[in-house]
């Protein structure tokens, strides 16, 4: 079945460490890609999105993601995390092949230790 | 970004009763609304897609008679969980977008935690 995969379920790291969260999808054709963050007790917020153009996308709060079409990947990165980045991160794909519906990955729970 | 308001944020109901959850787009017209269900420590599972004025399209495995969706206006969609059972307890999230094109961003409500006792 076509899907969106996030490789890490849980990530624990210290402040100032670098973060990279993997996301792979299996849809062919045109895709739009998103990373959302869900802070404890809050609703989903958009971190960044890719529709077209430069495959390196910069988002809010110092996050960026790189779309590598040949690898069907859209990994999220942040060079130096803060305690406030503790949250759950979701990759999502809107694919024409999936009927233009937003499909989410399983999520990665990130804990940043102060 | 645009604001999507979901109400109530929490609800507890007895088995066998029905519960209605509202999803409103406050500052844009939501051509399309989506309803998701999120199990504990799991991702969001799409339940159904609704377009204003049309019947909702349900994902495979979702009972349309149990999860009634109404999208009667461009700013309001409702999800009614009918004859609720404890296994319906979950976190329900709506999202809304202004257009039907692929490159239109969807905005999310804050979610509704339903507990059926």
mmCIF file of C-alpha atoms in Angstrom:
data_model
loop_
_atom_site.group_PDB
_atom_site.id
_atom_site.type_symbol
_atom_site.label_atom_id
_atom_site.label_comp_id
_atom_site.label_asym_id
_atom_site.label_seq_id
_atom_site.Cartn_x
_atom_site.Cartn_y
_atom_site.Cartn_z
ATOM 1 C CA UNK A 1 0.000 0.000 0.000
ATOM 2 C CA UNK A 2 1.156 3.489 -0.702
ATOM 3 C CA UNK A 3 2.190 5.294 2.426
ATOM 4 C CA UNK A 4 4.260 7.802 4.294
ATOM 5 C CA UNK A 5 6.982 6.432 6.566
ATOM 6 C CA UNK A 6 8.819 8.112 9.382
ATOM 7 C CA UNK A 7 11.741 5.996 10.452
ATOM 8 C CA UNK A 8 12.212 7.201 14.006
ATOM 9 C CA UNK A 9 9.399 6.850 16.500
ATOM 10 C CA UNK A 10 11.278 8.446 19.368
ATOM 11 C CA UNK A 11 14.302 10.717 19.409
ATOM 12 C CA UNK A 12 16.023 11.966 22.541
ATOM 13 C CA UNK A 13 18.759 14.549 22.300
ATOM 14 C CA UNK A 14 20.357 17.379 24.231
ATOM 15 C CA UNK A 15 20.010 21.084 23.625
ATOM 16 C CA UNK A 16 22.241 22.420 20.848
ATOM 17 C CA UNK A 17 22.407 19.023 19.189
ATOM 18 C CA UNK A 18 21.446 18.718 15.544
ATOM 19 C CA UNK A 19 18.200 17.033 14.570
ATOM 20 C CA UNK A 20 17.287 15.129 11.452
ATOM 21 C CA UNK A 21 14.001 13.294 11.046
ATOM 22 C CA UNK A 22 13.501 11.003 8.099
ATOM 23 C CA UNK A 23 10.400 10.847 5.935
ATOM 24 C CA UNK A 24 9.833 8.670 2.902
ATOM 25 C CA UNK A 25 6.761 8.270 0.783
ATOM 26 C CA UNK A 26 5.779 5.811 -1.866
ATOM 27 C CA UNK A 27 3.520 7.840 -4.148
ATOM 28 C CA UNK A 28 4.525 8.432 -7.720
ATOM 29 C CA UNK A 29 3.730 11.518 -9.678
ATOM 30 C CA UNK A 30 3.049 14.961 -8.317
ATOM 31 C CA UNK A 31 3.283 15.384 -4.564
ATOM 32 C CA UNK A 32 3.116 18.232 -2.108
ATOM 33 C CA UNK A 33 5.035 17.670 1.111
ATOM 34 C CA UNK A 34 4.545 19.018 4.603
ATOM 35 C CA UNK A 35 6.020 18.823 8.063
ATOM 36 C CA UNK A 36 3.736 19.554 10.993
ATOM 37 C CA UNK A 37 4.574 19.898 14.672
ATOM 38 C CA UNK A 38 2.310 19.167 17.608
ATOM 39 C CA UNK A 39 3.479 20.620 20.901
ATOM 40 C CA UNK A 40 2.145 19.000 24.058
ATOM 41 C CA UNK A 41 -1.503 19.857 24.482
ATOM 42 C CA UNK A 42 -1.658 21.926 21.325
ATOM 43 C CA UNK A 43 -2.971 21.443 17.821
ATOM 44 C CA UNK A 44 -0.999 20.745 14.692
ATOM 45 C CA UNK A 45 1.034 23.598 13.296
ATOM 46 C CA UNK A 46 2.683 23.784 9.912
ATOM 47 C CA UNK A 47 6.481 23.932 10.053
ATOM 48 C CA UNK A 48 7.144 24.040 6.344
ATOM 49 C CA UNK A 49 5.877 22.855 2.997
ATOM 50 C CA UNK A 50 7.156 22.000 -0.442
ATOM 51 C CA UNK A 51 5.081 22.472 -3.555
ATOM 52 C CA UNK A 52 7.662 23.122 -6.266
ATOM 53 C CA UNK A 53 10.902 24.947 -6.972
ATOM 54 C CA UNK A 54 13.941 24.888 -4.703
ATOM 55 C CA UNK A 55 13.999 21.453 -3.058
ATOM 56 C CA UNK A 56 15.566 22.922 0.081
ATOM 57 C CA UNK A 57 12.742 24.482 2.022
ATOM 58 C CA UNK A 58 13.128 26.735 5.028
ATOM 59 C CA UNK A 59 10.394 26.853 7.601
ATOM 60 C CA UNK A 60 9.653 28.461 10.905
ATOM 61 C CA UNK A 61 11.708 28.160 14.080
ATOM 62 C CA UNK A 62 14.919 27.364 12.225
ATOM 63 C CA UNK A 63 13.677 24.162 10.608
ATOM 64 C CA UNK A 64 14.419 23.173 7.038
ATOM 65 C CA UNK A 65 13.672 20.170 4.869
ATOM 66 C CA UNK A 66 15.095 18.806 1.664
ATOM 67 C CA UNK A 67 13.029 17.154 -1.033
ATOM 68 C CA UNK A 68 15.000 14.471 -2.852
ATOM 69 C CA UNK A 69 12.748 13.219 -5.584
ATOM 70 C CA UNK A 70 14.938 10.273 -6.554
ATOM 71 C CA UNK A 71 14.824 8.992 -2.988
ATOM 72 C CA UNK A 72 11.149 9.817 -2.371
ATOM 73 C CA UNK A 73 12.330 11.584 0.750
ATOM 74 C CA UNK A 74 11.599 14.815 2.583
ATOM 75 C CA UNK A 75 13.806 14.865 5.670
ATOM 76 C CA UNK A 76 13.471 17.534 8.322
ATOM 77 C CA UNK A 77 16.509 19.162 9.899
ATOM 78 C CA UNK A 78 17.437 21.689 12.532
ATOM 79 C CA UNK A 79 21.095 22.490 13.220
ATOM 80 C CA UNK A 80 20.708 23.256 16.910
ATOM 81 C CA UNK A 81 17.638 22.257 18.886
ATOM 82 C CA UNK A 82 16.217 23.913 21.964
ATOM 83 C CA UNK A 83 14.252 22.492 24.859
ATOM 84 C CA UNK A 84 11.168 24.130 23.387
ATOM 85 C CA UNK A 85 11.447 21.896 20.317
ATOM 86 C CA UNK A 86 10.147 19.001 22.402
ATOM 87 C CA UNK A 87 7.091 17.908 20.437
ATOM 88 C CA UNK A 88 5.747 15.360 18.019
ATOM 89 C CA UNK A 89 6.613 15.853 14.381
ATOM 90 C CA UNK A 90 4.523 14.589 11.490
ATOM 91 C CA UNK A 91 5.432 14.317 7.854
ATOM 92 C CA UNK A 92 2.481 14.526 5.468
ATOM 93 C CA UNK A 93 2.071 14.040 1.759
ATOM 94 C CA UNK A 94 -0.638 15.298 -0.540
ATOM 95 C CA UNK A 95 -0.442 13.173 -3.637
ATOM 96 C CA UNK A 96 -2.461 13.298 -6.793
ATOM 97 C CA UNK A 97 -2.151 9.516 -6.877
ATOM 98 C CA UNK A 98 -3.860 9.377 -3.484
ATOM 99 C CA UNK A 99 -6.794 11.479 -4.537
ATOM 100 C CA UNK A 100 -5.429 14.780 -3.306
ATOM 101 C CA UNK A 101 -5.810 13.829 0.344
ATOM 102 C CA UNK A 102 -3.269 14.582 3.039
ATOM 103 C CA UNK A 103 -1.704 11.373 4.335
ATOM 104 C CA UNK A 104 0.361 11.429 7.499
ATOM 105 C CA UNK A 105 3.384 9.495 8.590
ATOM 106 C CA UNK A 106 3.397 7.774 11.953
ATOM 107 C CA UNK A 107 4.986 10.694 13.745
ATOM 108 C CA UNK A 108 8.237 11.100 15.642
ATOM 109 C CA UNK A 109 8.233 12.066 19.270
ATOM 110 C CA UNK A 110 11.218 14.322 20.000
ATOM 111 C CA UNK A 111 12.426 14.984 23.521
ATOM 112 C CA UNK A 112 15.071 17.653 23.985
ATOM 113 C CA UNK A 113 16.824 17.500 27.323
ATOM 114 C CA UNK A 114 17.865 20.841 28.821
ATOM 115 C CA UNK B 1 -2.195 31.391 9.020
ATOM 116 C CA UNK B 2 -5.913 30.871 8.797
ATOM 117 C CA UNK B 3 -7.848 29.782 11.876
ATOM 118 C CA UNK B 4 -9.881 26.627 12.261
ATOM 119 C CA UNK B 5 -11.870 26.292 15.445
ATOM 120 C CA UNK B 6 -13.081 22.967 16.732
ATOM 121 C CA UNK B 7 -15.666 22.549 19.485
ATOM 122 C CA UNK B 8 -15.832 21.061 22.011
ATOM 123 C CA UNK B 9 -12.227 20.420 22.952
ATOM 124 C CA UNK B 10 -13.237 17.646 25.329
ATOM 125 C CA UNK B 11 -16.422 15.657 25.720
ATOM 126 C CA UNK B 12 -17.446 12.718 27.838
ATOM 127 C CA UNK B 13 -20.569 10.829 26.911
ATOM 128 C CA UNK B 14 -22.363 7.667 27.881
ATOM 129 C CA UNK B 15 -22.423 4.583 25.686
ATOM 130 C CA UNK B 16 -25.295 4.640 23.262
ATOM 131 C CA UNK B 17 -25.584 8.397 23.030
ATOM 132 C CA UNK B 18 -24.571 10.599 20.117
ATOM 133 C CA UNK B 19 -21.995 13.360 20.140
ATOM 134 C CA UNK B 20 -21.613 16.215 17.680
ATOM 135 C CA UNK B 21 -18.284 17.898 17.015
ATOM 136 C CA UNK B 22 -18.135 21.184 15.141
ATOM 137 C CA UNK B 23 -15.372 22.464 12.916
ATOM 138 C CA UNK B 24 -15.425 26.079 11.788
ATOM 139 C CA UNK B 25 -13.167 28.050 9.499
ATOM 140 C CA UNK B 26 -13.094 31.514 11.046
ATOM 141 C CA UNK B 27 -11.478 33.672 8.389
ATOM 142 C CA UNK B 28 -11.745 31.786 5.142
ATOM 143 C CA UNK B 29 -14.215 29.731 3.173
ATOM 144 C CA UNK B 30 -13.473 26.051 3.521
ATOM 145 C CA UNK B 31 -14.265 24.348 0.269
ATOM 146 C CA UNK B 32 -12.984 21.081 1.640
ATOM 147 C CA UNK B 33 -12.841 19.758 5.174
ATOM 148 C CA UNK B 34 -11.164 16.630 6.441
ATOM 149 C CA UNK B 35 -11.855 14.615 9.560
ATOM 150 C CA UNK B 36 -9.076 12.633 11.187
ATOM 151 C CA UNK B 37 -8.868 10.307 14.127
ATOM 152 C CA UNK B 38 -5.727 10.034 16.224
ATOM 153 C CA UNK B 39 -5.209 7.073 18.512
ATOM 154 C CA UNK B 40 -2.845 7.386 21.485
ATOM 155 C CA UNK B 41 0.762 7.530 20.324
ATOM 156 C CA UNK B 42 -0.372 6.992 16.757
ATOM 157 C CA UNK B 43 -0.599 9.127 13.691
ATOM 158 C CA UNK B 44 -3.616 10.823 12.189
ATOM 159 C CA UNK B 45 -5.881 8.525 10.225
ATOM 160 C CA UNK B 46 -8.095 10.172 7.656
ATOM 161 C CA UNK B 47 -11.730 9.261 8.213
ATOM 162 C CA UNK B 48 -13.501 11.252 5.541
ATOM 163 C CA UNK B 49 -13.338 14.189 3.190
ATOM 164 C CA UNK B 50 -16.234 16.543 2.793
ATOM 165 C CA UNK B 51 -16.881 19.184 0.195
ATOM 166 C CA UNK B 52 -19.396 21.906 0.858
ATOM 167 C CA UNK B 53 -22.844 20.908 -0.298
ATOM 168 C CA UNK B 54 -21.851 17.343 -1.162
ATOM 169 C CA UNK B 55 -21.911 14.023 0.612
ATOM 170 C CA UNK B 56 -18.749 13.122 2.420
ATOM 171 C CA UNK B 57 -16.328 10.594 0.991
ATOM 172 C CA UNK B 58 -15.369 8.056 3.619
ATOM 173 C CA UNK B 59 -12.129 6.128 3.797
ATOM 174 C CA UNK B 60 -12.184 2.378 3.662
ATOM 175 C CA UNK B 61 -13.213 0.854 6.953
ATOM 176 C CA UNK B 62 -14.956 3.953 8.295
ATOM 177 C CA UNK B 63 -18.676 3.422 8.946
ATOM 178 C CA UNK B 64 -20.557 6.287 7.361
ATOM 179 C CA UNK B 65 -23.699 5.547 9.360
ATOM 180 C CA UNK B 66 -21.764 5.760 12.588
ATOM 181 C CA UNK B 67 -19.719 8.850 11.772
ATOM 182 C CA UNK B 68 -22.135 11.284 10.177
ATOM 183 C CA UNK B 69 -20.516 14.228 8.475
ATOM 184 C CA UNK B 70 -22.335 17.342 7.384
ATOM 185 C CA UNK B 71 -20.714 20.206 5.495
ATOM 186 C CA UNK B 72 -23.671 22.456 4.934
ATOM 187 C CA UNK B 73 -21.822 25.735 4.633
ATOM 188 C CA UNK B 74 -18.426 27.016 3.595
ATOM 189 C CA UNK B 75 -17.468 27.669 7.203
ATOM 190 C CA UNK B 76 -18.913 24.760 9.122
ATOM 191 C CA UNK B 77 -18.611 21.005 9.103
ATOM 192 C CA UNK B 78 -19.908 18.680 11.792
ATOM 193 C CA UNK B 79 -18.999 15.142 12.757
ATOM 194 C CA UNK B 80 -21.614 13.230 14.717
ATOM 195 C CA UNK B 81 -20.578 10.025 16.409
ATOM 196 C CA UNK B 82 -23.809 8.062 16.675
ATOM 197 C CA UNK B 83 -24.526 5.408 19.286
ATOM 198 C CA UNK B 84 -21.079 5.886 20.732
ATOM 199 C CA UNK B 85 -19.184 2.983 22.254
ATOM 200 C CA UNK B 86 -16.050 3.006 24.395
ATOM 201 C CA UNK B 87 -13.963 1.974 21.387
ATOM 202 C CA UNK B 88 -14.950 5.261 19.740
ATOM 203 C CA UNK B 89 -12.974 7.083 22.418
ATOM 204 C CA UNK B 90 -10.264 8.937 20.586
ATOM 205 C CA UNK B 91 -8.901 12.297 19.540
ATOM 206 C CA UNK B 92 -10.766 13.691 16.536
ATOM 207 C CA UNK B 93 -9.202 16.442 14.451
ATOM 208 C CA UNK B 94 -10.614 18.440 11.586
ATOM 209 C CA UNK B 95 -8.783 20.378 8.944
ATOM 210 C CA UNK B 96 -10.000 22.759 6.320
ATOM 211 C CA UNK B 97 -8.678 24.240 3.114
ATOM 212 C CA UNK B 98 -9.945 26.966 0.908
ATOM 213 C CA UNK B 99 -9.484 25.340 -2.476
ATOM 214 C CA UNK B 100 -9.495 21.925 -4.023
ATOM 215 C CA UNK B 101 -6.148 22.247 -5.727
ATOM 216 C CA UNK B 102 -3.237 20.173 -4.547
ATOM 217 C CA UNK B 103 -1.075 23.105 -3.561
ATOM 218 C CA UNK B 104 -3.592 24.573 -1.152
ATOM 219 C CA UNK B 105 -2.596 24.420 2.486
ATOM 220 C CA UNK B 106 -4.929 22.815 4.994
ATOM 221 C CA UNK B 107 -5.320 24.275 8.479
ATOM 222 C CA UNK B 108 -6.066 22.203 11.530
ATOM 223 C CA UNK B 109 -8.429 22.567 14.430
ATOM 224 C CA UNK B 110 -7.245 21.994 17.972
ATOM 225 C CA UNK B 111 -8.920 18.599 18.180
ATOM 226 C CA UNK B 112 -11.666 17.053 20.298
ATOM 227 C CA UNK B 113 -10.942 14.403 22.854
ATOM 228 C CA UNK B 114 -13.939 12.096 23.065
ATOM 229 C CA UNK B 115 -14.301 9.712 25.978
ATOM 230 C CA UNK B 116 -17.182 7.263 25.930
ATOM 231 C CA UNK B 117 -17.983 5.715 29.291
#
